[in-house]
PDB file of C-alpha atoms in Angstrom:
ATOM      1  CA  THR A  16      57.158  36.611  12.307  1.00 87.00           C
ATOM      2  CA  LYS A  17      56.039  33.154  13.014  1.00 90.00           C
ATOM      3  CA  SER A  18      56.484  33.487  16.848  1.00 90.00           C
ATOM      4  CA  ALA A  19      54.429  36.748  16.801  1.00 87.00           C
ATOM      5  CA  LYS A  20      51.533  35.001  14.915  1.00 87.00           C
ATOM      6  CA  ARG A  21      51.660  32.111  17.404  1.00 86.00           C
ATOM      7  CA  ARG A  22      51.462  34.504  20.311  1.00 84.00           C
ATOM      8  CA  LEU A  23      48.491  36.509  18.763  1.00 81.00           C
ATOM      9  CA  LYS A  24      46.679  33.198  18.161  1.00 80.00           C
ATOM     10  CA  LYS A  25      47.114  32.238  21.761  1.00 79.00           C
ATOM     11  CA  ILE A  26      46.003  35.544  22.989  1.00 79.00           C
ATOM     12  CA  GLY A  27      42.911  35.385  20.759  1.00 71.00           C
ATOM     13  CA  GLN A  28      41.897  31.957  21.902  1.00 79.00           C
ATOM     14  CA  ARG A  29      42.225  33.139  25.489  1.00 82.00           C
ATOM     15  CA  GLU A  30      39.823  36.010  24.931  1.00 79.00           C
ATOM     16  CA  ASN A  31      37.406  33.572  23.144  1.00 82.00           C
ATOM     17  CA  ARG A  32      37.540  31.206  26.330  1.00 87.00           C
ATOM     18  CA  TRP A  33      36.981  34.233  28.649  1.00 88.00           C
ATOM     19  CA  MET A  34      34.024  35.534  26.685  1.00 89.00           C
ATOM     20  CA  SER A  35      32.458  32.041  26.434  1.00 92.00           C
ATOM     21  CA  ASP A  36      32.938  31.613  30.267  1.00 94.00           C
ATOM     22  CA  VAL A  37      31.368  34.996  30.885  1.00 94.00           C
ATOM     23  CA  ASN A  38      28.341  34.274  28.779  1.00 94.00           C
ATOM     24  CA  HIS A  39      27.918  30.871  30.361  1.00 96.00           C
ATOM     25  CA  ARG A  40      27.998  32.361  33.851  1.00 97.00           C
ATOM     26  CA  LEU A  41      25.606  35.226  32.906  1.00 96.00           C
ATOM     27  CA  THR A  42      23.080  32.866  31.315  1.00 96.00           C
ATOM     28  CA  LYS A  43      23.340  30.317  34.218  1.00 97.00           C
ATOM     29  CA  THR A  44      22.715  33.217  36.759  1.00 97.00           C
ATOM     30  CA  LEU A  45      19.659  34.366  34.806  1.00 96.00           C
ATOM     31  CA  ILE A  46      18.202  30.927  34.539  1.00 96.00           C
ATOM     32  CA  ASP A  47      18.912  30.177  38.364  1.00 96.00           C
ATOM     33  CA  HIS A  48      17.475  33.599  39.452  1.00 97.00           C
ATOM     34  CA  TYR A  49      14.352  33.656  37.546  1.00 94.00           C
ATOM     35  CA  GLY A  50      13.488  29.876  37.579  1.00 92.00           C
ATOM     36  CA  SER A  51      11.311  27.788  35.261  1.00 93.00           C
ATOM     37  CA  ASN A  52       8.436  28.921  33.047  1.00 91.00           C
ATOM     38  CA  THR A  53      10.001  32.466  32.376  1.00 92.00           C
ATOM     39  CA  ILE A  54       9.927  34.267  29.157  1.00 91.00           C
ATOM     40  CA  TYR A  55      13.318  36.034  28.395  1.00 94.00           C
ATOM     41  CA  ALA A  56      12.984  38.958  25.909  1.00 93.00           C
ATOM     42  CA  LEU A  57      16.075  39.934  23.949  1.00 92.00           C
ATOM     43  CA  GLU A  58      16.616  42.600  21.375  1.00 89.00           C
ATOM     44  CA  ASP A  59      16.849  41.071  17.865  1.00 86.00           C
ATOM     45  CA  LEU A  60      20.379  42.399  16.733  1.00 79.00           C
ATOM     46  CA  THR A  61      20.266  40.474  13.481  1.00 77.00           C
ATOM     47  CA  ASP A  62      21.612  42.854  10.658  1.00 69.00           C
ATOM     48  CA  VAL A  63      22.353  45.588  13.171  1.00 65.00           C
ATOM     49  CA  ARG A  64      25.682  47.107  12.544  1.00 62.00           C
ATOM     50  CA  PHE A  65      27.325  49.130  15.044  1.00 58.00           C
ATOM     51  CA  ALA A  66      28.792  52.292  13.689  1.00 56.00           C
ATOM     52  CA  THR A  67      32.547  51.611  14.015  1.00 54.00           C
ATOM     53  CA  GLU A  68      33.511  54.320  11.484  1.00 59.00           C
ATOM     54  CA  LYS A  69      32.575  57.029  14.010  1.00 66.00           C
ATOM     55  CA  SER A  70      34.767  55.675  16.747  1.00 68.00           C
ATOM     56  CA  PRO A  71      38.441  56.039  17.156  1.00 73.00           C
ATOM     57  CA  LYS A  72      40.437  53.305  15.279  1.00 71.00           C
ATOM     58  CA  ASP A  73      41.969  51.923  18.459  1.00 71.00           C
ATOM     59  CA  GLN A  74      38.410  51.345  20.039  1.00 68.00           C
ATOM     60  CA  ARG A  75      36.672  49.735  17.041  1.00 63.00           C
ATOM     61  CA  TYR A  76      37.501  46.139  18.047  1.00 63.00           C
ATOM     62  CA  GLU A  77      35.983  46.778  21.696  1.00 61.00           C
ATOM     63  CA  ILE A  78      32.708  47.944  20.067  1.00 60.00           C
ATOM     64  CA  VAL A  79      31.960  44.979  17.900  1.00 62.00           C
ATOM     65  CA  SER A  80      33.707  42.141  19.885  1.00 61.00           C
ATOM     66  CA  TRP A  81      31.169  41.013  22.313  1.00 67.00           C
ATOM     67  CA  ALA A  82      29.485  37.765  21.437  1.00 79.00           C
ATOM     68  CA  PHE A  83      25.829  38.642  21.458  1.00 84.00           C
ATOM     69  CA  TYR A  84      24.863  35.651  19.274  1.00 86.00           C
ATOM     70  CA  GLN A  85      26.566  33.246  21.531  1.00 90.00           C
ATOM     71  CA  PHE A  86      24.892  34.652  24.567  1.00 92.00           C
ATOM     72  CA  GLU A  87      21.538  34.299  22.873  1.00 92.00           C
ATOM     73  CA  GLN A  88      22.443  30.531  21.936  1.00 93.00           C
ATOM     74  CA  PHE A  89      23.507  29.790  25.518  1.00 96.00           C
ATOM     75  CA  LEU A  90      20.385  31.345  27.012  1.00 96.00           C
ATOM     76  CA  THR A  91      18.144  29.646  24.483  1.00 95.00           C
ATOM     77  CA  TYR A  92      19.430  26.136  25.236  1.00 95.00           C
ATOM     78  CA  LYS A  93      19.452  26.698  28.971  1.00 96.00           C
ATOM     79  CA  ALA A  94      16.064  28.126  28.947  1.00 96.00           C
ATOM     80  CA  ASN A  95      14.680  25.060  26.849  1.00 95.00           C
ATOM     81  CA  LEU A  96      16.207  22.774  29.566  1.00 95.00           C
ATOM     82  CA  ASN A  97      14.230  24.809  32.168  1.00 94.00           C
ATOM     83  CA  SER A  98      10.890  24.878  30.689  1.00 93.00           C
ATOM     84  CA  SER A  99      11.424  28.632  29.752  1.00 93.00           C
ATOM     85  CA  ALA A 100      11.479  30.434  26.402  1.00 92.00           C
ATOM     86  CA  VAL A 101      13.633  33.271  24.774  1.00 93.00           C
ATOM     87  CA  VAL A 102      11.821  35.649  22.411  1.00 92.00           C
ATOM     88  CA  LYS A 103      13.483  38.157  20.169  1.00 91.00           C
ATOM     89  CA  VAL A 104      11.864  41.513  19.917  1.00 88.00           C
ATOM     90  CA  PRO A 105      12.438  44.013  17.090  1.00 86.00           C
ATOM     91  CA  ALA A 106      15.274  46.463  17.860  1.00 85.00           C
ATOM     92  CA  LYS A 107      13.495  49.245  15.975  1.00 87.00           C
ATOM     93  CA  TYR A 108      12.753  52.426  18.118  1.00 87.00           C
ATOM     94  CA  THR A 109      13.592  50.719  21.500  1.00 88.00           C
ATOM     95  CA  SER A 110      15.655  53.721  22.509  1.00 87.00           C
ATOM     96  CA  GLN A 111      13.303  56.246  20.984  1.00 88.00           C
ATOM     97  CA  ARG A 112       9.880  55.188  22.316  1.00 91.00           C
ATOM     98  CA  CYS A 113       8.548  56.792  25.393  1.00 92.00           C
ATOM     99  CA  PRO A 114       7.385  53.998  27.914  1.00 89.00           C
ATOM    100  CA  LYS A 115       4.769  56.357  29.366  1.00 90.00           C
ATOM    101  CA  CYS A 116       2.914  57.788  26.349  1.00 90.00           C
ATOM    102  CA  GLY A 117       4.298  55.609  23.407  1.00 89.00           C
ATOM    103  CA  ARG A 118       5.576  58.619  21.467  1.00 91.00           C
ATOM    104  CA  ILE A 119       8.432  57.753  19.076  1.00 92.00           C
ATOM    105  CA  TYR A 120      10.536  60.763  18.140  1.00 90.00           C
ATOM    106  CA  LYS A 121      14.273  60.480  17.270  1.00 90.00           C
ATOM    107  CA  ASP A 122      15.241  63.985  18.590  1.00 91.00           C
ATOM    108  CA  ASN A 123      13.978  63.082  22.099  1.00 91.00           C
ATOM    109  CA  ARG A 124      17.252  61.016  22.752  1.00 90.00           C
ATOM    110  CA  ASP A 125      20.516  62.884  23.582  1.00 89.00           C
ATOM    111  CA  HIS A 126      23.444  60.535  22.635  1.00 87.00           C
ATOM    112  CA  GLU A 127      25.911  62.611  24.344  1.00 88.00           C
ATOM    113  CA  LEU A 128      24.310  62.590  27.761  1.00 90.00           C
ATOM    114  CA  HIS A 129      22.646  59.189  27.267  1.00 89.00           C
ATOM    115  CA  LEU A 130      19.379  60.939  28.212  1.00 92.00           C
ATOM    116  CA  TYR A 131      15.876  60.494  26.801  1.00 92.00           C
ATOM    117  CA  THR A 132      13.368  63.223  27.338  1.00 93.00           C
ATOM    118  CA  CYS A 133       9.915  62.898  25.940  1.00 93.00           C
ATOM    119  CA  ASP A 134       8.623  66.274  24.423  1.00 93.00           C
ATOM    120  CA  LYS A 135       5.001  65.129  24.761  1.00 92.00           C
ATOM    121  CA  CYS A 136       4.688  63.922  28.417  1.00 93.00           C
ATOM    122  CA  GLY A 137       8.105  65.076  29.907  1.00 91.00           C
ATOM    123  CA  TYR A 138       9.394  61.635  30.887  1.00 93.00           C
ATOM    124  CA  LYS A 139      13.160  61.603  31.586  1.00 93.00           C
ATOM    125  CA  SER A 140      15.374  58.490  31.801  1.00 92.00           C
ATOM    126  CA  ASN A 141      18.640  57.105  30.804  1.00 92.00           C
ATOM    127  CA  ASP A 142      18.408  55.824  27.119  1.00 88.00           C
ATOM    128  CA  ASP A 143      19.697  52.391  27.883  1.00 90.00           C
ATOM    129  CA  ARG A 144      17.165  52.045  30.697  1.00 92.00           C
ATOM    130  CA  LEU A 145      14.527  53.166  28.505  1.00 91.00           C
ATOM    131  CA  ALA A 146      15.443  50.547  25.875  1.00 91.00           C
ATOM    132  CA  ALA A 147      15.387  47.804  28.401  1.00 92.00           C
ATOM    133  CA  MET A 148      11.961  48.980  29.673  1.00 93.00           C
ATOM    134  CA  ASN A 149      10.696  48.908  26.012  1.00 92.00           C
ATOM    135  CA  ILE A 150      12.224  45.416  25.430  1.00 92.00           C
ATOM    136  CA  GLN A 151      10.359  44.205  28.541  1.00 91.00           C
ATOM    137  CA  PHE A 152       7.127  45.796  27.286  1.00 90.00           C
ATOM    138  CA  LEU A 153       7.418  44.187  23.820  1.00 89.00           C
ATOM    139  CA  GLY A 154       8.195  40.845  25.651  1.00 87.00           C
ATOM    140  CA  THR A 155       5.115  41.312  27.676  1.00 86.00           C
ATOM    141  CA  LEU A 156       3.057  41.968  24.509  1.00 86.00           C
ATOM    142  CA  TYR A 157       4.449  38.886  22.830  1.00 81.00           C
ATOM    143  CA  ARG A 158       3.435  36.782  25.836  1.00 78.00           C
ATOM    144  CA  SER A 159      -0.166  38.187  25.671  1.00 80.00           C
ATOM    145  CA  GLY A 160      -0.364  37.454  21.846  1.00 78.00           C
ATOM    146  CA  GLU A 161      -0.534  41.188  20.897  1.00 74.00           C
ATOM    147  CA  GLU A 162       1.289  42.867  18.070  1.00 65.00           C
ATOM    148  CA  ALA A 163       3.617  45.898  18.753  1.00 59.00           C
TER     149      ALA A 163
END
């Protein structure tokens, strides 16, 4: 009905405003905490598609709804105002590369337990933490001018 469509539109706009507010507050906190002349390394999620077909139908929207691009845009313009920079590092293998020995092996990552265990050096960590460590490492390489 017309009133139902109006209600859905109102709810959608409220969610968009909420997400924008959260992104603004997160980026402001990052800029304020780390100060000027900082390099922020973000994973380049261009053309990365989250596998929604493997998730329950009622949860698909939640998986793809966060505004990563908006977050990147907010952080970029605030970093530029603060004499800082945002670099995008390739997303390839960030959750499969061992930060200790550098081995890349897909089967070292257990998706069910969110655990990474290196078969070469024995390093163990949460796979999301591991990805964050690798993104930081790639950002450091960028800053020094080296290639990954």
